[in-house]
Amino acid sequence: MSSQHSRAISDSQFKALAKIIYDRSGIHFPETKKYIVESRLSHRLVELELDDFDQYIAFLTMGPYQSDEFQEMFNRITINETSFFRNEPQLTVFERQVLPPLLEARERTKRLRIWSAACSTGEEPFTLAIIVHRALGVRLKDWNVEILGTDISERALKVADTGEYSSYAMRSTPELVKHRYFREKNGLWTIDEGIRSMVNFELHNLKDRLAAKRHGIWDVVFCRNVMIYFDAEMKRRVVGMFSDQLAADGTLFIGHSENIRDVNDHFEALPYTQGFCYQPLKASATKAA
Ligand SMILES: C[S@@+](CC[C@H](N)C(=O)[O-])C[C@H]1O[C@@H](n2cnc3c(N)ncnc32)[C@H](O)[C@@H]1O
């Protein structure tokens, strides 16, 4: 380790920092992930001219720039892996099984609200916008479709705002979709302006229940590949929050390697093997659609 460019984290410093991260975000770093925290933050200590992680913890918790530094820390420690059309079989369930009856149920109000929670760099909400665009076709102009992408990482949302992506982000995108909804120049893919205008982005920490409440009731929530970083308590909290914020006939989609079995008093699984999706239990479904 070069003392010029990196700083080592001791077990007790890691414990203290992991608790701070957990209290703020629900992200659980077990001992085995100590190297991630160390490697991602040690350069930050060098930038700040801090000698060790004790000083960093003090800076983070007592300094005048606390909230800026929390943001900077989350920009660095979050794992933002994503892609367009990630897990296509699940999206097919959304497109063929969930969306058609939902659009029928909303035919009177012509209002559809979709939340992509923990959307990283925006590929997921843009994918959902493409699917809704495809489903509504020319009828889209008569509808009020709101798609919101939120994340705790400001840096990830800045990428989302540009609407420009590398070929890597496009790796699971069907050819037809690429040509219909993107413009490519020098290996950079720019999303169609019509799709871009269907999606808004906002900074949001899934721990913040009040902010979630302010966003109102959603017809569909996608929350994929983030609950793997949470412990049972945080998962319970987040699933409870989704149950408050979903319409009675709304649907929650989670990641294919995640489960909410042990923390779920609110939802029942829909019978689609590839769907990983849930609807509010009828007994608790009291909100108006
Ligand atoms: C692996 S990405 C998943 C992106 C997308 N949902 C997908 O499945 O492709 C996980 C994202 O969760 C975000 N995240 C982690 N903890 C969060 C929290 N407490 N609140 C909001 N977002 C969080 C990270 O910043 C990261 O962008």
XYZ file of C-alpha atoms and ligand atoms in Angstrom:
316
model
C 0.000 0.000 0.000
C 1.383 3.417 -0.908
C 0.745 5.941 1.841
C 0.594 8.678 -0.830
C -2.446 7.267 -2.570
C -4.311 5.043 -0.174
C -5.285 4.625 3.416
C -5.884 1.349 5.251
C -8.987 0.830 7.372
C -8.698 -1.009 10.695
C -11.372 -3.420 11.954
C -12.697 -0.918 14.481
C -12.736 1.929 11.953
C -14.576 -0.316 9.516
C -17.122 -1.233 12.194
C -17.766 2.427 13.005
C -18.039 3.455 9.359
C -20.245 0.485 8.427
C -22.654 1.509 11.214
C -22.768 5.113 9.967
C -23.434 3.907 6.402
C -26.137 1.531 7.610
C -27.863 4.131 9.791
C -27.984 6.594 6.899
C -28.871 4.320 3.996
C -29.725 0.800 5.145
C -26.788 -0.503 3.083
C -25.247 -3.345 5.044
C -21.510 -3.926 4.600
C -20.499 -7.204 6.270
C -16.852 -7.771 7.356
C -16.253 -9.611 4.085
C -16.894 -6.383 2.153
C -14.392 -4.339 4.144
C -12.063 -4.195 1.129
C -14.784 -2.417 -0.909
C -15.156 0.373 1.634
C -11.396 0.677 1.940
C -10.639 0.690 -1.766
C -13.450 3.041 -2.693
C -12.875 5.581 0.061
C -9.133 5.604 0.613
C -8.579 7.884 -2.377
C -11.201 10.233 -0.951
C -9.128 10.535 2.245
C -6.131 11.477 0.118
C -8.204 14.116 -1.717
C -9.313 15.548 1.612
C -5.754 15.370 2.952
C -6.895 13.238 5.868
C -4.386 10.893 7.489
C -6.675 8.034 8.442
C -10.238 6.766 8.665
C -10.676 8.145 12.209
C -10.278 11.614 10.739
C -12.634 10.736 7.922
C -15.306 9.543 10.367
C -14.942 12.793 12.314
C -15.170 14.805 9.076
C -18.256 12.854 8.073
C -20.089 13.113 11.357
C -18.918 16.399 12.843
C -17.584 18.580 10.047
C -19.424 21.567 8.559
C -19.839 19.757 5.199
C -21.448 16.618 6.601
C -24.306 16.262 4.135
C -22.083 17.012 1.119
C -19.654 14.385 2.279
C -22.395 11.802 2.823
C -23.428 12.409 -0.778
C -19.834 12.097 -1.968
C -19.470 8.886 0.028
C -22.637 7.330 -1.440
C -21.474 8.317 -4.930
C -18.399 6.196 -4.273
C -19.598 3.212 -2.274
C -22.791 2.307 -4.128
C -22.739 -0.397 -6.767
C -24.467 1.036 -9.821
C -24.421 -1.996 -12.121
C -27.422 -1.914 -14.488
C -28.358 -2.096 -18.172
C -31.227 -1.448 -20.551
C -33.664 -4.381 -20.714
C -32.056 -6.065 -17.714
C -33.751 -9.430 -17.133
C -35.924 -9.365 -20.235
C -38.204 -12.302 -19.238
C -39.339 -10.273 -16.219
C -39.965 -7.232 -18.411
C -42.031 -9.413 -20.717
C -44.234 -10.281 -17.723
C -44.602 -6.565 -17.071
C -45.420 -5.842 -20.709
C -47.765 -8.763 -21.410
C -49.357 -9.661 -18.070
C -49.304 -6.599 -15.833
C -49.501 -3.583 -18.121
C -52.558 -4.485 -20.293
C -55.032 -4.936 -17.379
C -53.555 -1.891 -15.655
C -54.060 0.288 -18.718
C -57.607 -1.012 -18.949
C -58.229 -0.177 -15.282
C -56.832 3.348 -15.812
C -58.709 3.913 -19.089
C -61.070 6.397 -17.420
C -58.426 8.624 -15.790
C -55.742 7.912 -18.410
C -53.147 8.387 -15.706
C -50.273 5.946 -15.167
C -47.547 6.325 -12.519
C -44.408 4.182 -12.406
C -41.568 4.462 -9.885
C -38.161 2.988 -10.596
C -36.669 3.058 -7.098
C -32.851 2.800 -6.934
C -32.616 3.302 -10.697
C -28.870 3.924 -10.805
C -27.899 5.572 -14.131
C -31.428 5.484 -15.560
C -31.460 2.462 -17.867
C -34.353 0.844 -15.943
C -36.853 3.766 -16.040
C -35.991 4.470 -19.695
C -36.619 0.792 -20.479
C -40.011 1.047 -18.760
C -40.787 4.202 -20.764
C -39.992 2.339 -24.011
C -42.314 -0.497 -22.978
C -45.155 1.903 -22.100
C -44.561 3.788 -25.362
C -44.798 0.512 -27.269
C -47.975 -0.497 -25.406
C -49.835 2.784 -25.841
C -48.646 3.684 -29.336
C -50.544 6.673 -30.743
C -52.780 6.698 -27.647
C -49.823 7.937 -25.578
C -50.655 11.570 -26.366
C -54.017 11.202 -24.565
C -52.377 9.765 -21.460
C -50.626 11.343 -18.519
C -47.722 8.947 -17.930
C -45.345 9.727 -15.078
C -42.181 7.682 -14.707
C -39.854 8.616 -11.869
C -36.326 7.274 -11.417
C -34.745 7.785 -8.005
C -31.433 6.859 -6.449
C -29.227 7.733 -3.495
C -26.272 8.428 -5.818
C -26.212 11.915 -7.285
C -23.404 10.864 -9.591
C -25.502 8.045 -11.075
C -28.454 10.408 -11.612
C -26.206 12.875 -13.447
C -25.472 10.151 -16.009
C -29.223 9.423 -16.236
C -29.907 13.091 -16.950
C -27.644 13.100 -20.003
C -29.603 10.272 -21.689
C -26.317 9.129 -23.272
C -24.949 5.628 -22.871
C -21.999 3.455 -23.820
C -22.395 0.225 -25.790
C -21.950 -1.649 -22.497
C -25.238 -0.195 -21.172
C -26.907 -1.481 -24.360
C -25.661 -5.077 -24.007
C -29.117 -6.616 -23.353
C -31.083 -4.324 -25.656
C -32.900 -5.991 -28.576
C -31.647 -4.761 -31.996
C -35.068 -3.472 -33.000
C -35.308 -1.358 -29.862
C -31.801 0.030 -30.410
C -32.694 1.266 -33.849
C -36.152 2.534 -32.985
C -35.362 4.351 -29.739
C -31.676 5.397 -29.883
C -29.302 7.365 -32.040
C -25.712 6.102 -32.168
C -22.641 8.218 -32.826
C -19.050 7.160 -32.185
C -20.137 4.380 -29.840
C -22.380 6.670 -27.776
C -26.090 5.881 -27.720
C -28.514 8.764 -27.141
C -32.053 7.974 -26.093
C -34.957 9.242 -28.202
C -36.167 12.640 -26.987
C -39.789 11.444 -26.707
C -38.739 8.643 -24.326
C -36.443 10.944 -22.427
C -39.262 13.391 -21.780
C -41.380 10.624 -20.205
C -38.925 10.162 -17.304
C -37.943 12.419 -14.410
C -35.087 11.790 -12.001
C -34.770 12.702 -8.360
C -32.377 12.057 -5.520
C -34.064 9.799 -2.967
C -32.850 7.609 -0.142
C -35.071 4.565 0.364
C -34.797 5.202 4.091
C -36.723 8.427 3.638
C -40.338 7.430 4.100
C -41.623 10.985 4.255
C -40.135 11.892 0.874
C -41.676 8.714 -0.545
C -45.046 9.793 0.844
C -44.761 13.158 -0.886
C -44.526 11.369 -4.222
C -47.999 9.905 -3.722
C -49.438 6.617 -4.898
C -47.855 4.560 -7.690
C -49.375 1.999 -10.049
C -46.116 0.125 -10.504
C -42.911 0.093 -8.479
C -39.711 -1.474 -9.764
C -37.161 -1.951 -6.993
C -34.610 -4.355 -8.372
C -31.127 -5.352 -7.277
C -30.833 -3.053 -4.309
C -32.475 -5.067 -1.523
C -29.535 -7.504 -1.793
C -27.506 -4.785 -0.055
C -30.016 -4.418 2.789
C -30.480 -6.475 5.950
C -33.862 -7.902 6.996
C -34.824 -4.832 9.039
C -34.196 -2.386 6.178
C -35.923 -4.715 3.710
C -38.976 -4.846 5.973
C -38.999 -1.073 6.199
C -38.724 -0.606 2.434
C -41.353 -3.229 1.599
C -43.697 -1.622 4.167
C -43.100 1.756 2.512
C -43.912 0.326 -0.920
C -47.110 -1.153 0.438
C -48.148 2.335 1.641
C -47.268 3.902 -1.705
C -48.775 1.359 -4.109
C -52.319 1.476 -5.470
C -54.553 -1.392 -4.337
C -54.204 -2.976 -7.788
C -50.574 -1.878 -8.195
C -47.604 -4.181 -8.709
C -44.168 -4.361 -7.097
C -41.290 -5.876 -9.088
C -38.122 -6.995 -7.300
C -34.801 -8.403 -8.563
C -34.661 -12.025 -9.658
C -32.094 -12.936 -6.994
C -33.976 -11.144 -4.211
C -36.812 -12.314 -2.026
C -39.116 -10.611 0.422
C -40.499 -13.826 1.953
C -39.257 -13.183 5.488
C -40.200 -9.520 5.628
C -43.473 -9.476 3.807
C -46.826 -8.989 5.570
C -48.293 -6.919 2.773
C -47.951 -8.597 -0.612
C -48.804 -11.794 -2.415
C -46.682 -13.109 -5.270
C -48.235 -13.093 -8.724
C -48.174 -16.495 -10.435
C -45.606 -15.720 -13.141
C -42.436 -17.776 -12.761
C -40.208 -15.149 -14.345
C -42.080 -12.151 -12.945
C -40.715 -11.709 -9.410
C -43.711 -9.471 -8.861
C -46.244 -8.889 -6.095
C -49.614 -7.282 -5.531
C -50.963 -5.887 -2.255
C -52.865 -8.474 -0.213
C -56.559 -7.950 -0.790
C -57.315 -7.540 2.933
C -54.938 -4.583 3.210
C -55.819 -3.143 -0.182
C -57.850 -0.129 0.838
C -56.315 2.628 -1.282
C -58.190 3.915 -4.292
C -56.650 2.945 -7.615
C -27.242 -2.442 -8.646
S -28.045 -0.909 -8.838
C -29.631 -1.423 -9.452
C -30.121 -0.569 -10.596
C -31.423 -1.028 -11.249
N -32.510 -1.039 -10.310
C -31.261 -2.400 -11.857
O -31.786 -3.374 -11.308
O -30.593 -2.512 -12.883
C -28.403 -0.509 -7.120
C -28.661 0.977 -6.905
O -29.230 1.145 -5.610
C -28.832 2.415 -5.130
N -29.069 2.470 -3.669
C -28.394 1.824 -2.686
N -28.893 2.131 -1.482
C -29.923 2.998 -1.696
C -30.831 3.686 -0.845
N -30.799 3.553 0.497
N -31.743 4.498 -1.410
C -31.796 4.667 -2.755
N -30.963 4.041 -3.611
C -30.032 3.213 -3.093
C -27.388 2.514 -5.565
O -26.927 3.840 -5.607
C -27.415 1.835 -6.935
O -27.502 2.775 -7.969
